[in-house]
PDB file of C-alpha atoms in Angstrom:
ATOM      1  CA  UNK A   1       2.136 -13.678  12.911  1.00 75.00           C
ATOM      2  CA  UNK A   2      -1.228 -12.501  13.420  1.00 85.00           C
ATOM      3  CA  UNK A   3      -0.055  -9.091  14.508  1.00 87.00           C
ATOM      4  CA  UNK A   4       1.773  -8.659  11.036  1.00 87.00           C
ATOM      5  CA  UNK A   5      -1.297 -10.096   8.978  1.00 90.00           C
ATOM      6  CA  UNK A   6      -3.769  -7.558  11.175  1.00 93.00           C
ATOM      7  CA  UNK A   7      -1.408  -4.464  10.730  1.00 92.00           C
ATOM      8  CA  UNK A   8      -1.107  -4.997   6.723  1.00 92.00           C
ATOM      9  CA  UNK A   9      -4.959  -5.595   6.347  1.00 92.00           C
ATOM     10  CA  UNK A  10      -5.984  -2.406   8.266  1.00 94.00           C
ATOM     11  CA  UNK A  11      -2.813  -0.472   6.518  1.00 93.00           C
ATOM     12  CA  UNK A  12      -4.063  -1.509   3.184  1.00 93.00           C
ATOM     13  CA  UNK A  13      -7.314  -0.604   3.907  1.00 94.00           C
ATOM     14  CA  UNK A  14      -7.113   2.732   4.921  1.00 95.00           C
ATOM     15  CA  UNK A  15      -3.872   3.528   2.331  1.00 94.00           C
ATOM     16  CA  UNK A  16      -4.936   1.976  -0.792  1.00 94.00           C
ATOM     17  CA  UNK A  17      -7.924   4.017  -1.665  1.00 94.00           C
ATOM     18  CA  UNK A  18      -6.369   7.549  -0.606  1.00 95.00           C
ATOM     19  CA  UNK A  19      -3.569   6.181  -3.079  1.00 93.00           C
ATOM     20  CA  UNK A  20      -5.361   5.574  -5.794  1.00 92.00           C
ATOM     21  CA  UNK A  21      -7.764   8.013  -5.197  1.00 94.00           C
ATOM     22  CA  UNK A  22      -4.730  10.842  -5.802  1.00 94.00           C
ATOM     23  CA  UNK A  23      -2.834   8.844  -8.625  1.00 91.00           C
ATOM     24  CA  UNK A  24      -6.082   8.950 -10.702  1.00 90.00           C
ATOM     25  CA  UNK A  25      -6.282  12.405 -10.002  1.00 92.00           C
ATOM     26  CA  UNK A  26      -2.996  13.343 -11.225  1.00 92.00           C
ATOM     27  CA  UNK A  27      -2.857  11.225 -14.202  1.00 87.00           C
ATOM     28  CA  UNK A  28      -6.509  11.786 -15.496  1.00 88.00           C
ATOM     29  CA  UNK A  29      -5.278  13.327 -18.578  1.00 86.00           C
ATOM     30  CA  UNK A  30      -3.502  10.287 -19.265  1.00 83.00           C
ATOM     31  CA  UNK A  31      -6.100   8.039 -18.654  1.00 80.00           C
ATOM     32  CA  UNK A  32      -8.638   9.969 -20.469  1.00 83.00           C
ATOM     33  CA  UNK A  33      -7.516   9.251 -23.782  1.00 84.00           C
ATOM     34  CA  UNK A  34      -6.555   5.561 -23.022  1.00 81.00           C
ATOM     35  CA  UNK A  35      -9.866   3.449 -23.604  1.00 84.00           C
ATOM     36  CA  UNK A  36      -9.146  -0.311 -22.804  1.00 86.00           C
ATOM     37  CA  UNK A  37      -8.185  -0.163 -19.533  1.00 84.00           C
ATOM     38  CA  UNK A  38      -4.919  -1.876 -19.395  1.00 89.00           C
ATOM     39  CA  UNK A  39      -3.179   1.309 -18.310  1.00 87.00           C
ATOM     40  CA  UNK A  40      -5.114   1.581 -15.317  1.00 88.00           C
ATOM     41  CA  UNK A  41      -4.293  -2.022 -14.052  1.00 91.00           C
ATOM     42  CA  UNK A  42      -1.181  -1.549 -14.529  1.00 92.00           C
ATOM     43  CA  UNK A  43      -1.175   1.904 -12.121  1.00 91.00           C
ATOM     44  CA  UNK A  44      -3.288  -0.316  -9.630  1.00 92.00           C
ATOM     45  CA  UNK A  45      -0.444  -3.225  -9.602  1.00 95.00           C
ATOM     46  CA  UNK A  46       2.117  -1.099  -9.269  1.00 95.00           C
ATOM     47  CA  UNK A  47       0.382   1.386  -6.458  1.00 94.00           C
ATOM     48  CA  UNK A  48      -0.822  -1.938  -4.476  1.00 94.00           C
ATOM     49  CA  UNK A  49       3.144  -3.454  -4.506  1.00 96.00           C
ATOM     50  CA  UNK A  50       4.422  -0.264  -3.972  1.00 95.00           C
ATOM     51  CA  UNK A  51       1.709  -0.182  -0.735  1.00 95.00           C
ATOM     52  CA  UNK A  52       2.631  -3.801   0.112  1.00 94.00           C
ATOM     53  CA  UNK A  53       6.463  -2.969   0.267  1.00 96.00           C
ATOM     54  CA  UNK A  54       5.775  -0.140   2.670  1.00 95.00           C
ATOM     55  CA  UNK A  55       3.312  -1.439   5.156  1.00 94.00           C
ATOM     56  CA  UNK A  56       5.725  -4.493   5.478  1.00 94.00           C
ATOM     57  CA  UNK A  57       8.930  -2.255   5.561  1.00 96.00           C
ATOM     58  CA  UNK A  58       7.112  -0.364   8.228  1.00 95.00           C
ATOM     59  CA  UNK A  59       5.982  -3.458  10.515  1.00 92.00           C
ATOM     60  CA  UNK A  60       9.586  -5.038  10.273  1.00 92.00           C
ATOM     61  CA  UNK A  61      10.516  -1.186  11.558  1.00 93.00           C
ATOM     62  CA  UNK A  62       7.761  -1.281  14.402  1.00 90.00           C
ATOM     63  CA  UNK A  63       8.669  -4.915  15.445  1.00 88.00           C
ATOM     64  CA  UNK A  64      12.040  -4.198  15.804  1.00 87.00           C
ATOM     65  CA  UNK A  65      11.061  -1.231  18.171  1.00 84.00           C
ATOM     66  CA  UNK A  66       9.353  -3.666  20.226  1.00 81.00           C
ATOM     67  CA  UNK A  67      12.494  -6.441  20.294  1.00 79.00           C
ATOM     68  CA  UNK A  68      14.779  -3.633  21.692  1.00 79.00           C
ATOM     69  CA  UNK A  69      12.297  -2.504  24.479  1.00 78.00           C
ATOM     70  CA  UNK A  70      11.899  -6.286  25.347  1.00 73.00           C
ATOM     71  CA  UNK A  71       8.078  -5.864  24.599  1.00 66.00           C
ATOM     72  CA  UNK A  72       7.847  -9.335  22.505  1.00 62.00           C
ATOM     73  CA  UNK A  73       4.675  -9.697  20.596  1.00 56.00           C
TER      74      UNK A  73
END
């Protein structure tokens, strides 16, 4: 359980920014002319579940890898 909780931290982490960082980028002209800030929540909620979906999609993937090679965490 720990394992799972450790990978998702560090994933998030390191992936969250770098996603962000390049969805601003791309939709600065959009944002630009938006001045209460709702719009940019809303990109942050959906980037951070879409992030959350992965990095769990991804540790069911690598734990699964370890159940077949009998390496049990």
């Amino acid at each position: 359980m720990w394992k799972a909780l450790l990978f998702n931290s560090i994933w998030m982490g390191i992936t969250i920014p770098i996603l962000l960082s390049v969805v601003f980028t791309i939709l600065h002209p959009l944002l630009v002319f938006e001045y209460s800030g709702v719009l940019m929540i809303v990109v942050t909620l959906i980037i951070g579940i879409i992030d959350v979906y992965l990095a769990i999609r991804i540790w069911t993937w690598i734990e699964g890898k370890f159940f077949e090679r009998k390496l049990y965490m």
